[in-house]
Short mmCIF file of C-alpha atoms in Angstrom, two decimals:
data_model
loop_
_atom_site.label_atom_id
_atom_site.label_comp_id
_atom_site.label_asym_id
_atom_site.label_seq_id
_atom_site.Cartn_x
_atom_site.Cartn_y
_atom_site.Cartn_z
CA MET A 20 -6.84 16.20 3.49
CA ASP A 21 -6.71 13.84 0.55
CA ILE A 22 -6.15 10.10 0.87
CA THR A 23 -4.09 10.01 -2.32
CA GLU A 24 -1.72 12.63 -0.86
CA ILE A 25 -1.56 10.83 2.50
CA ILE A 26 -0.62 7.54 0.84
CA GLN A 27 1.99 9.30 -1.33
CA GLN A 28 3.50 11.02 1.72
CA GLN A 29 3.69 7.74 3.62
CA HIS A 30 5.39 6.10 0.65
CA ASP A 31 8.07 8.79 0.90
CA GLU A 32 8.39 8.06 4.63
CA GLN A 33 8.81 4.35 3.90
CA ARG A 34 11.53 5.06 1.34
CA ARG A 35 13.36 7.21 3.91
CA GLY A 36 13.02 4.44 6.51
CA PHE A 37 14.75 1.90 4.28
CA ALA A 38 17.42 4.45 3.33
CA MET A 39 18.17 5.13 7.01
CA LEU A 40 18.55 1.40 7.68
CA GLU A 41 21.04 1.13 4.82
CA GLU A 42 23.14 3.95 6.30
CA TRP A 43 22.87 2.82 9.95
CA PRO A 44 26.05 1.62 11.68
CA ARG A 45 26.12 -2.16 11.22
CA ASP A 46 27.47 -2.83 14.71
CA ASP A 47 24.56 -0.98 16.39
CA THR A 48 22.15 -3.90 16.37
CA GLU A 49 19.98 -2.34 19.09
CA GLY A 50 19.48 0.73 16.93
CA LEU A 51 18.89 -1.37 13.81
CA ALA A 52 16.27 -3.44 15.63
CA ALA A 53 14.48 -0.31 16.86
CA MET A 54 14.54 1.37 13.45
CA TRP A 55 13.31 -1.82 11.79
CA ARG A 56 10.48 -2.30 14.30
CA ARG A 57 9.29 1.26 13.71
CA LEU A 58 9.37 0.75 9.93
CA ALA A 59 7.66 -2.66 10.11
CA ILE A 60 4.82 -1.15 12.17
CA LEU A 61 4.45 1.67 9.64
CA LEU A 62 4.36 -0.80 6.73
CA GLU A 63 1.70 -3.04 8.29
CA ASN A 64 -0.50 -0.22 9.59
CA HIS A 65 -0.32 1.42 6.16
CA ALA A 66 -1.21 -1.80 4.33
CA GLU A 67 -4.10 -2.64 6.65
CA ALA A 68 -5.48 0.90 6.50
CA GLU A 69 -5.40 0.75 2.69
CA GLU A 70 -7.23 -2.59 2.75
CA ARG A 71 -9.89 -1.28 5.14
CA TYR A 72 -10.56 2.15 3.70
CA PHE A 73 -8.92 2.83 0.32
CA TYR A 74 -9.25 -0.28 -1.80
CA PRO A 75 -12.97 -0.95 -1.16
CA GLU A 76 -13.72 2.54 -2.52
CA LEU A 77 -11.31 2.10 -5.44
CA LEU A 78 -13.17 -1.08 -6.39
CA LYS A 79 -16.45 0.85 -6.46
CA LEU A 80 -15.20 3.84 -8.46
CA GLY A 81 -12.04 2.89 -10.31
CA THR A 82 -11.87 2.24 -14.04
CA GLY A 83 -8.19 1.37 -14.42
CA ALA A 84 -5.21 3.64 -14.94
CA ALA A 85 -1.82 3.46 -16.63
CA ASP A 86 -1.05 -0.21 -17.34
CA ALA A 87 -3.94 -1.64 -15.29
CA PRO A 88 -7.12 -2.49 -17.23
CA ASP A 89 -9.49 -2.10 -14.28
CA ALA A 90 -9.76 -1.53 -10.54
CA ALA A 91 -10.11 -5.23 -9.79
CA GLU A 92 -6.67 -5.98 -11.25
CA GLU A 93 -5.16 -2.95 -9.48
CA THR A 94 -6.53 -4.19 -6.18
CA ASP A 95 -5.68 -7.86 -6.70
CA ASP A 96 -2.06 -6.91 -7.39
CA ALA A 97 -1.90 -4.62 -4.37
CA ILE A 98 -3.21 -7.23 -1.92
CA GLY A 99 -0.71 -9.76 -3.27
CA ASP A 100 2.06 -7.19 -2.83
CA HIS A 101 1.00 -6.59 0.77
CA ASN A 102 1.25 -10.33 1.44
CA ASN A 103 4.79 -10.40 0.03
CA ILE A 104 5.78 -7.45 2.23
CA ARG A 105 4.32 -9.22 5.27
CA MET A 106 6.21 -12.40 4.40
CA ALA A 107 9.51 -10.51 4.28
CA ILE A 108 8.76 -8.80 7.60
CA ARG A 109 8.09 -12.20 9.21
CA GLN A 110 11.38 -13.52 7.82
CA ALA A 111 13.28 -10.53 9.22
CA ASP A 112 11.59 -10.94 12.60
CA ARG A 113 12.66 -14.60 12.76
CA ALA A 114 16.31 -13.71 12.07
CA LYS A 115 18.84 -12.19 14.44
CA THR A 116 19.15 -8.45 13.81
CA GLY A 117 22.18 -7.55 11.74
CA THR A 118 22.88 -11.03 10.41
CA LYS A 119 23.09 -11.90 6.74
CA GLU A 120 19.65 -13.58 6.98
CA TRP A 121 18.16 -10.47 8.56
CA TRP A 122 19.60 -8.14 5.94
CA THR A 123 18.40 -10.44 3.15
CA ALA A 124 14.85 -10.29 4.53
CA VAL A 125 14.99 -6.51 5.01
CA THR A 126 16.28 -6.08 1.45
CA ASP A 127 13.55 -8.38 0.11
CA CYS A 128 10.98 -6.29 1.96
CA ASN A 129 12.42 -3.12 0.42
CA VAL A 130 12.27 -4.65 -3.07
CA TYR A 131 8.65 -5.85 -2.66
CA ASN A 132 7.60 -2.53 -1.16
CA SER A 133 9.35 -0.43 -3.80
CA ARG A 134 7.67 -2.35 -6.61
CA HIS A 135 4.32 -2.04 -4.87
CA MET A 136 4.62 1.70 -4.28
CA GLY A 137 5.59 2.39 -7.88
CA GLU A 138 2.67 0.40 -9.22
CA GLU A 139 0.23 1.88 -6.71
CA GLU A 140 1.28 5.43 -7.52
CA ARG A 141 1.09 4.82 -11.27
CA GLN A 142 -2.22 2.94 -11.24
CA ASP A 143 -4.33 3.06 -8.06
CA LEU A 144 -3.70 6.62 -6.90
CA ALA A 145 -3.98 8.02 -10.43
CA ASP A 146 -7.25 6.13 -10.94
CA PHE A 147 -8.72 7.36 -7.66
CA ARG A 148 -7.74 10.98 -8.30
CA GLN A 149 -9.64 10.85 -11.58
CA GLN A 150 -12.77 9.14 -10.22
CA ALA A 151 -13.34 10.07 -6.56
CA SER A 152 -14.75 13.35 -5.31
CA LEU A 153 -12.62 15.59 -3.10
CA GLN A 154 -15.08 15.02 -0.25
CA LEU A 155 -14.71 11.25 -0.45
CA ARG A 156 -10.93 11.55 -0.62
CA HIS A 157 -11.07 13.70 2.54
CA ASP A 158 -13.41 11.32 4.36
CA ILE A 159 -11.20 8.30 3.64
CA ALA A 160 -8.11 10.21 4.78
CA ILE A 161 -9.73 10.82 8.17
CA GLN A 162 -10.57 7.13 8.65
CA PHE A 163 -7.15 6.06 7.38
CA LEU A 164 -5.17 8.38 9.67
CA ARG A 165 -7.38 7.63 12.68
CA PHE A 166 -6.74 3.90 12.30
CA GLU A 167 -2.99 4.44 11.96
CA ALA A 168 -2.80 6.79 14.95
CA ILE A 169 -4.61 4.33 17.21
CA ASN A 170 -2.22 1.53 16.21
CA ALA A 171 0.99 3.56 15.78
CA ALA A 172 2.76 2.50 18.96
CA SER A 173 2.21 -1.24 19.00
CA GLY A 174 1.12 -2.05 15.48
CA ILE A 175 -1.39 -4.76 14.60
CA LYS A 176 -1.14 -8.47 13.94
CA PRO A 177 -0.24 -8.92 10.25
CA THR A 178 -2.86 -10.97 8.41
CA ASP A 179 -2.39 -12.19 4.86
CA LYS A 180 -5.43 -12.00 2.62
CA ASP A 181 -6.35 -13.95 -0.49
CA PRO A 182 -6.29 -11.30 -3.27
CA GLU A 183 -9.15 -12.81 -5.29
CA GLU A 184 -11.37 -13.27 -2.22
CA TYR A 185 -10.60 -9.71 -1.15
CA VAL A 186 -11.65 -8.32 -4.52
CA ASP A 187 -14.81 -10.47 -4.59
CA ASP A 188 -15.76 -9.45 -1.04
CA ASN A 189 -15.23 -5.73 -1.64
CA GLN A 190 -16.25 -5.27 -5.26
CA GLN A 191 -19.59 -3.69 -6.00
CA HIS A 192 -21.81 -6.17 -7.83
CA GLY A 193 -24.28 -4.33 -10.03
CA GLY A 194 -26.01 -1.07 -9.18
CA LYS A 195 -24.71 2.42 -9.75
CA VAL A 196 -22.38 4.34 -7.52
CA ALA A 197 -23.88 7.51 -6.11
CA ALA A 198 -23.02 10.40 -8.40
CA ALA A 199 -21.82 12.51 -5.46
CA LYS A 200 -18.95 10.12 -4.88
CA LYS A 201 -17.57 10.46 -8.38
CA SER A 202 -15.54 13.36 -9.62
CA PRO A 203 -16.45 15.05 -12.91
CA GLY A 204 -13.08 13.92 -14.31
CA PRO A 205 -12.44 11.35 -17.05
CA THR A 206 -13.90 7.88 -16.67
CA ARG A 207 -11.60 6.03 -19.06
CA HIS A 208 -7.84 5.70 -18.99
CA SER A 209 -5.61 6.41 -21.95
CA LYS A 210 -4.14 3.54 -23.93
CA THR A 211 -0.84 2.37 -22.57
CA ALA A 212 2.20 1.59 -24.63
CA SER A 213 1.59 -2.12 -24.11
CA GLU A 214 -2.01 -1.79 -25.32
CA ASP A 215 -0.89 0.07 -28.43
CA ALA A 216 1.73 -2.60 -29.11
CA SER A 217 -0.84 -5.38 -28.83
CA GLU A 218 -3.09 -3.89 -31.50
#
């Protein structure tokens, strides 16, 4: 198992979940509510598992990928995205299923989540594939999936986090990461188009 593959697969599952909601019969509010609850649980369990197991390791090993200059910025953005997704879920949960307000909140959640997944796939997952050993990627996948399985039925209480505090609390300050945790791959990311344009 590989945590980067697990996260990618769950992103695909999230995309399918939103697509199914869009195609669901609008008059079946019981079905819409059930489909939404299942998706909301998946989104929160996924976000919390990333915050517990994936991002602390990315902060230790990451060097930045694509249009992110470093792992701290990748992580700060991701935690902020998770908070926006949680906010939209709370708004949907406060609205009556199937109403205009409910659909607006669900659509907002889809927009926030889609932006987050694209950025995470382009930056965070690419960075981790280049820096982390296969053994570490396997070990994190086990922890990640175990946490999600335990909480799959009922979910967990969503808790917003301050992105800067999260990065500060989880970032390695000084010292060297054990060589066994790093892959022999590249340690620097290529220049992005925006970096080239700024020179």
